[in-house]
Amino acid sequence: MATDASHEMVELHTREVNVFTAFRRGCASHTHRWLYTIGLVIMYVTIGTLFYSSVEETSCTTGTCKWSIVDSIYFCTVTMSTVGYGDFIPSMPGTRAFTVLWIIIGIVFVFSALASGVGSLIHPLNDWGRQLLETWFPQKAVDLNGDGTVDYYVPRHWAVYYFKNMLPLFLIAIVFQTSCAAVFLAFEEWSYDEAIYHCIVTATTVGYGDMSITSDGGKLWAVFHIMVSVSIIGDLIATVDELREERRDLLAKVAQLSRRLDKELLDKCFATAIALRPDRERSGEGLSELEFVISMLLELGIVEMGKVRPFVYKFRELDADGTGWLSEADLDAMLRIEAEERSKTAAQGLLGSGHREKVYPETAKVAGGS
């Protein structure tokens, strides 16, 4: 019992080390991307802030005031993230035209890069959580040839599949939202349930604007919250589509690998083989191993015919002796052909040079006689 407990402690410690190692490696491997993203965000916010703080006005205790630096940073953030609370709006035709351009630039170039950067930080944590849940809810391993190597996995029931693959990222989102809501209480006169409501409405980019952020500290915290939370929720939504496609492909693969040979399957494979090599004379012979594999890959959509066919043509080009096999003999044949072409080119060059030597003296005599 003590030995088992110690093994479990070692495994748990190893997992904890792995998650922090993966997180550190993820940060290091994306350093250049992060430097680019940070520079892009700073440039976007700086230009927008200088513009809006110099031309836009808002109501204040003395009547009207220019937008502050914090107000402008806050507005640029809600603009590029598509949250758009509506508490700050461009009021003049010129600023509206600039805002239209700033929306497009912010969404297409700036926030997409920012969301990708945030994803590079949370993906190691998400992957670690998935691996941990996989040990608790393992898939069925299938060994086709009995050599002890797993050839493929049969996915669990759809509820288990989505649960264990979505839970880590969902928990990350929940922890982040609840933590940010608690911080908002330090800046705004909200209750905790109002802060939670605001954070969820913001993260989903609905942005009703019914919860007004009045303090500069709250606006600056909102900038951080928007940038991270919108990225996480976007990643969460994208993960649903990715898992749906992944499960569909896995089930199709399992169905094909579990399928017995029948006439329909054989006819499909033959049709694919003929499409790839229509000029080959088969004379009643069956499918080769490679033809069957390529047919299955095409059937599952793992590869496309248009991407396979060029390699078939390349093989025929390299198969210099036309035997249908690549070997050193083909290499020797190619080298021999290239040598013959070089010799032929050199001979043509010499003939051309000799022709010029015959022509030039005659031309010189004519020129001298005249």
Coordinates of C-alpha atoms in Angstrom, one line a residue:
M1 CA 0.0 0.0 0.0
A2 CA 2.8 2.4 0.9
T3 CA 4.6 1.6 -2.4
D4 CA 1.4 2.2 -4.4
A5 CA 0.9 5.5 -2.6
S6 CA 4.5 6.6 -3.2
H7 CA 4.1 5.7 -6.9
E8 CA 0.9 7.9 -7.1
M9 CA 2.7 10.8 -5.4
V10 CA 5.6 10.5 -7.9
E11 CA 3.2 10.4 -10.8
L12 CA 1.3 13.4 -9.5
H13 CA 4.6 15.4 -8.9
T14 CA 5.7 14.4 -12.5
R15 CA 2.5 15.8 -13.9
E16 CA 2.9 19.0 -12.0
V17 CA 6.4 19.4 -13.2
N18 CA 5.3 18.6 -16.8
V19 CA 2.7 21.3 -16.8
F20 CA 5.1 24.0 -15.6
T21 CA 7.8 22.7 -18.0
A22 CA 5.3 22.8 -20.9
F23 CA 4.2 26.3 -19.9
R24 CA 7.8 27.6 -19.7
R25 CA 8.6 26.0 -23.1
G26 CA 5.5 27.4 -24.6
C27 CA 6.5 30.9 -23.5
A28 CA 10.1 30.5 -24.7
S29 CA 9.1 29.0 -28.1
H30 CA 6.7 31.9 -28.8
T31 CA 9.0 34.7 -27.7
H32 CA 9.3 36.3 -31.1
R33 CA 5.6 36.0 -31.7
W34 CA 4.9 37.7 -28.4
L35 CA 7.3 40.5 -29.1
Y36 CA 5.6 41.1 -32.4
T37 CA 2.2 41.0 -30.8
I38 CA 3.1 43.3 -27.9
G39 CA 4.6 45.8 -30.4
L40 CA 1.5 45.6 -32.6
V41 CA -0.9 46.2 -29.7
I42 CA 1.2 49.1 -28.3
M43 CA 1.4 50.8 -31.7
Y44 CA -2.4 50.3 -32.3
V45 CA -3.4 51.6 -28.9
T46 CA -0.9 54.5 -29.0
I47 CA -2.0 55.8 -32.4
G48 CA -5.6 55.5 -31.4
T49 CA -5.1 57.1 -28.0
L50 CA -3.3 60.1 -29.5
F51 CA -6.0 60.6 -32.0
Y52 CA -9.1 60.2 -29.8
S53 CA -7.7 62.1 -26.8
S54 CA -6.9 65.1 -29.1
V55 CA -10.3 65.4 -30.9
E56 CA -13.1 63.6 -28.9
E57 CA -14.9 65.1 -26.0
T58 CA -17.1 63.8 -23.2
S59 CA -19.2 65.3 -20.4
C60 CA -17.5 66.1 -17.1
T61 CA -18.1 68.2 -14.0
T62 CA -16.9 71.4 -15.8
G63 CA -19.1 70.8 -18.9
T64 CA -17.1 69.0 -21.6
C65 CA -13.6 67.6 -21.5
K66 CA -11.3 65.9 -23.9
W67 CA -11.1 62.1 -23.6
S68 CA -8.4 61.2 -21.1
I69 CA -5.5 58.9 -22.0
V70 CA -7.2 56.1 -20.0
D71 CA -10.6 56.7 -21.7
S72 CA -8.9 56.4 -25.2
I73 CA -7.0 53.3 -24.3
Y74 CA -10.2 51.8 -23.0
F75 CA -12.1 52.7 -26.1
C76 CA -9.4 51.3 -28.4
T77 CA -9.6 48.0 -26.5
V78 CA -13.3 47.6 -26.6
T79 CA -13.2 48.5 -30.3
M80 CA -10.6 45.9 -31.5
S81 CA -12.2 43.2 -29.3
T82 CA -15.7 43.9 -30.7
V83 CA -17.1 44.3 -27.1
G84 CA -18.3 47.8 -27.8
Y85 CA -20.1 48.8 -24.6
G86 CA -21.3 52.1 -26.1
D87 CA -20.3 54.2 -23.1
F88 CA -17.7 56.0 -25.4
I89 CA -18.6 56.7 -29.0
P90 CA -17.1 58.8 -31.8
S91 CA -19.2 61.9 -32.2
M92 CA -17.9 63.6 -35.4
P93 CA -17.9 62.5 -39.0
G94 CA -14.2 62.5 -39.2
T95 CA -13.7 60.4 -36.0
R96 CA -16.4 58.0 -37.2
A97 CA -14.5 57.5 -40.5
F98 CA -11.3 56.9 -38.6
T99 CA -13.1 54.5 -36.2
V100 CA -14.4 52.4 -39.1
L101 CA -10.8 52.0 -40.3
W102 CA -9.6 51.4 -36.8
I103 CA -12.2 48.7 -36.2
I104 CA -11.1 46.8 -39.3
I105 CA -7.4 47.1 -38.5
G106 CA -8.0 46.1 -34.8
I107 CA -10.1 43.0 -35.5
V108 CA -8.2 41.7 -38.5
F109 CA -4.6 42.3 -37.6
V110 CA -4.2 43.3 -33.9
F111 CA -6.7 41.3 -31.9
S112 CA -6.3 38.2 -34.0
A113 CA -2.5 38.2 -33.2
L114 CA -3.3 38.9 -29.5
A115 CA -5.8 36.1 -29.3
S116 CA -3.2 33.7 -30.8
G117 CA -0.6 34.8 -28.3
V118 CA -2.9 34.3 -25.4
G119 CA -3.8 30.8 -26.8
S120 CA -0.1 29.9 -26.8
L121 CA 0.0 30.5 -23.1
I122 CA -3.1 28.6 -22.1
H123 CA -2.7 25.6 -24.5
P124 CA 0.0 23.9 -22.4
L125 CA -2.3 24.0 -19.4
N126 CA -5.2 22.8 -21.5
D127 CA -3.2 19.9 -22.9
W128 CA -2.0 18.9 -19.5
G129 CA -5.5 18.8 -18.2
R130 CA -6.6 16.7 -21.1
Q131 CA -3.8 14.2 -20.5
L132 CA -4.8 14.0 -16.9
L133 CA -8.4 13.3 -17.8
E134 CA -7.3 10.8 -20.4
T135 CA -5.7 8.7 -17.6
W136 CA -9.0 8.8 -15.8
F137 CA -11.3 8.2 -18.8
P138 CA -9.0 6.2 -21.3
Q139 CA -10.0 5.4 -24.8
K140 CA -10.1 1.8 -26.0
A141 CA -6.8 0.9 -27.6
V142 CA -6.8 -1.4 -30.6
D143 CA -3.8 -3.5 -31.8
L144 CA -4.4 -4.7 -35.3
N145 CA -1.5 -7.1 -35.7
G146 CA -0.9 -8.1 -32.1
D147 CA 2.6 -6.7 -31.9
G148 CA 1.8 -4.8 -28.7
T149 CA 1.7 -1.4 -30.4
V150 CA -1.5 0.6 -30.4
D151 CA -2.6 1.2 -33.9
Y152 CA -5.6 3.4 -33.1
Y153 CA -8.0 4.4 -30.3
V154 CA -11.8 4.1 -30.2
P155 CA -13.2 7.4 -28.9
R156 CA -15.5 7.2 -25.8
H157 CA -19.2 8.1 -25.8
W158 CA -19.7 11.6 -27.1
A159 CA -20.6 13.0 -23.6
V160 CA -17.3 11.7 -22.2
Y161 CA -15.4 12.8 -25.2
Y162 CA -16.5 16.4 -25.1
F163 CA -16.4 16.5 -21.3
K164 CA -12.8 15.5 -20.9
N165 CA -11.6 17.6 -23.9
M166 CA -13.6 20.7 -23.0
L167 CA -13.3 20.7 -19.2
P168 CA -9.8 22.0 -18.8
L169 CA -10.3 25.1 -21.0
F170 CA -13.7 25.7 -19.5
L171 CA -12.2 25.6 -16.0
I172 CA -9.5 28.1 -17.0
A173 CA -12.2 30.4 -18.3
I174 CA -14.3 30.1 -15.1
V175 CA -11.3 30.7 -12.8
F176 CA -10.3 33.7 -14.8
Q177 CA -13.7 35.3 -14.9
T178 CA -14.4 34.8 -11.2
S179 CA -11.0 36.2 -10.3
C180 CA -11.4 39.3 -12.5
A181 CA -14.9 39.9 -11.0
A182 CA -13.3 40.0 -7.6
V183 CA -10.8 42.6 -8.7
F184 CA -13.5 44.8 -10.2
L185 CA -15.0 45.1 -6.7
A186 CA -11.9 47.0 -5.7
F187 CA -12.6 49.7 -8.3
E188 CA -16.3 49.8 -8.9
E189 CA -19.3 50.0 -6.6
W190 CA -20.7 46.7 -7.7
S191 CA -21.9 43.6 -6.0
Y192 CA -20.1 40.3 -6.8
D193 CA -23.0 38.9 -8.8
E194 CA -23.0 42.2 -10.9
A195 CA -19.3 41.9 -11.4
I196 CA -19.7 38.2 -12.6
Y197 CA -22.5 39.3 -14.9
H198 CA -20.3 42.1 -16.4
C199 CA -17.4 39.7 -16.9
I200 CA -19.4 37.1 -18.7
V201 CA -21.2 39.7 -20.9
T202 CA -17.8 41.1 -21.7
A203 CA -16.0 37.8 -22.4
T204 CA -18.7 36.8 -24.9
T205 CA -18.4 40.2 -26.6
V206 CA -22.1 40.8 -26.1
G207 CA -21.2 44.1 -24.3
Y208 CA -24.6 45.4 -23.3
G209 CA -23.1 48.5 -21.7
D210 CA -25.6 48.5 -18.8
M211 CA -22.8 48.2 -16.2
S212 CA -20.8 51.4 -16.4
I213 CA -17.1 51.4 -15.5
T214 CA -16.5 54.9 -14.0
S215 CA -13.1 54.7 -12.4
D216 CA -9.7 54.9 -14.2
G217 CA -8.6 51.8 -12.3
G218 CA -11.7 49.9 -13.4
K219 CA -11.1 50.9 -17.0
L220 CA -7.5 49.8 -17.0
W221 CA -8.4 46.5 -15.4
A222 CA -11.1 46.2 -18.0
V223 CA -8.5 46.5 -20.7
F224 CA -6.6 43.5 -19.3
H225 CA -9.8 41.6 -18.7
I226 CA -11.1 42.1 -22.2
M227 CA -7.8 41.2 -23.9
V228 CA -7.5 37.9 -22.1
S229 CA -11.1 36.8 -21.5
V230 CA -12.3 37.4 -25.1
S231 CA -9.3 35.4 -26.3
I232 CA -10.1 32.5 -24.0
I233 CA -13.8 32.4 -24.9
G234 CA -12.9 32.6 -28.6
D235 CA -10.5 29.7 -28.1
L236 CA -13.2 27.8 -26.2
I237 CA -15.7 28.3 -29.1
A238 CA -13.2 27.3 -31.7
T239 CA -12.4 24.2 -29.7
V240 CA -16.0 22.9 -30.0
D241 CA -15.7 23.0 -33.8
E242 CA -12.3 21.4 -33.7
L243 CA -13.5 18.5 -31.5
R244 CA -16.6 18.0 -33.6
E245 CA -14.4 17.6 -36.7
E246 CA -11.9 15.5 -34.9
R247 CA -14.5 13.1 -33.5
R248 CA -16.1 12.8 -37.0
D249 CA -12.7 11.9 -38.5
L250 CA -11.9 9.4 -35.7
L251 CA -15.3 7.6 -36.1
A252 CA -14.8 7.4 -39.8
K253 CA -11.3 6.0 -39.3
V254 CA -12.6 3.4 -36.8
A255 CA -15.4 2.4 -39.2
Q256 CA -13.0 1.9 -42.0
L257 CA -10.4 -0.1 -39.9
S258 CA -13.2 -2.2 -38.5
R259 CA -14.7 -2.9 -41.9
R260 CA -14.5 -6.3 -43.6
L261 CA -13.5 -6.5 -47.2
D262 CA -16.6 -6.4 -49.5
K263 CA -17.3 -5.7 -53.1
E264 CA -18.1 -2.1 -52.5
L265 CA -14.8 -1.4 -50.7
L266 CA -12.9 -3.3 -53.4
D267 CA -14.5 -1.4 -56.2
K268 CA -13.8 1.9 -54.5
C269 CA -10.1 1.0 -54.1
F270 CA -9.8 -0.2 -57.7
A271 CA -11.4 3.0 -58.9
T272 CA -8.9 5.1 -56.9
A273 CA -6.0 3.0 -58.2
I274 CA -7.1 3.3 -61.8
A275 CA -7.5 7.1 -61.3
L276 CA -4.0 7.4 -60.0
R277 CA -2.4 5.1 -62.6
P278 CA -4.8 4.9 -65.6
D279 CA -2.1 3.7 -68.1
R280 CA -1.1 0.6 -66.0
E281 CA -2.1 -2.8 -67.4
R282 CA -3.5 -4.9 -64.6
S283 CA -4.5 -8.0 -66.5
G284 CA -6.6 -9.3 -63.6
E285 CA -4.1 -8.6 -60.7
G286 CA -5.4 -7.1 -57.5
L287 CA -4.5 -4.1 -55.4
S288 CA -1.1 -3.6 -54.1
E289 CA -0.5 -2.7 -50.4
L290 CA 0.4 0.9 -51.3
E291 CA -2.7 1.3 -53.5
F292 CA -4.9 0.1 -50.7
V293 CA -3.3 2.5 -48.2
I294 CA -3.7 5.5 -50.5
S295 CA -7.3 4.6 -51.3
M296 CA -8.1 4.5 -47.6
L297 CA -6.4 7.8 -47.0
L298 CA -8.4 9.3 -49.8
E299 CA -11.6 7.7 -48.6
L300 CA -11.1 9.2 -45.1
G301 CA -10.2 12.6 -46.5
I302 CA -6.8 12.6 -44.9
V303 CA -5.3 13.4 -48.2
E304 CA -6.7 14.7 -51.5
M305 CA -6.4 13.2 -55.0
G306 CA -5.0 16.5 -56.3
K307 CA -2.2 16.4 -53.7
V308 CA -1.3 12.7 -54.4
R309 CA -1.3 12.7 -58.2
P310 CA 1.7 15.0 -58.6
F311 CA 3.8 12.6 -56.6
V312 CA 2.7 9.8 -58.9
Y313 CA 3.9 11.8 -61.8
K314 CA 7.1 12.6 -60.0
F315 CA 7.7 8.9 -59.4
R316 CA 7.3 8.2 -63.1
E317 CA 9.7 10.9 -63.9
L318 CA 12.4 9.5 -61.6
D319 CA 11.7 5.9 -62.7
A320 CA 14.2 6.2 -65.6
D321 CA 14.2 2.5 -66.6
G322 CA 10.4 2.2 -66.4
T323 CA 10.3 -0.8 -64.2
G324 CA 7.9 0.7 -61.6
W325 CA 10.6 0.6 -58.9
L326 CA 13.1 3.2 -57.8
S327 CA 16.7 1.9 -57.3
E328 CA 20.3 2.7 -57.8
A329 CA 19.8 1.7 -61.4
D330 CA 17.4 4.6 -61.9
L331 CA 20.0 6.9 -60.3
D332 CA 22.7 5.6 -62.7
A333 CA 20.3 6.0 -65.6
M334 CA 19.5 9.6 -64.7
L335 CA 23.2 10.5 -64.3
R336 CA 23.9 8.9 -67.6
I337 CA 21.1 10.9 -69.3
E338 CA 22.3 14.1 -67.7
A339 CA 25.9 13.4 -68.8
E340 CA 24.7 12.7 -72.4
E341 CA 22.8 16.0 -72.4
R342 CA 25.8 17.9 -71.2
S343 CA 28.0 16.3 -73.8
K344 CA 25.4 17.1 -76.5
T345 CA 25.2 20.7 -75.3
A346 CA 29.0 21.0 -75.3
A347 CA 29.2 19.6 -78.8
Q348 CA 26.7 22.0 -80.1
G349 CA 28.7 24.8 -78.5
L350 CA 31.9 23.6 -80.2
L351 CA 30.1 23.4 -83.6
G352 CA 28.8 26.9 -83.2
S353 CA 32.3 28.2 -82.3
G354 CA 33.8 26.5 -85.4
H355 CA 31.2 27.9 -87.6
R356 CA 32.0 31.4 -86.4
E357 CA 35.7 30.8 -87.1
K358 CA 35.0 29.9 -90.7
V359 CA 32.7 32.8 -91.2
Y360 CA 34.7 35.6 -89.7
P361 CA 37.9 35.2 -91.9
E362 CA 35.7 35.2 -95.0
T363 CA 34.0 38.3 -93.8
A364 CA 37.3 39.9 -93.0
K365 CA 38.6 39.2 -96.6
V366 CA 35.5 40.7 -98.1
A367 CA 35.8 43.7 -95.8
G368 CA 39.6 44.1 -96.7
G369 CA 38.9 43.8 -100.5
S370 CA 36.3 46.4 -100.5

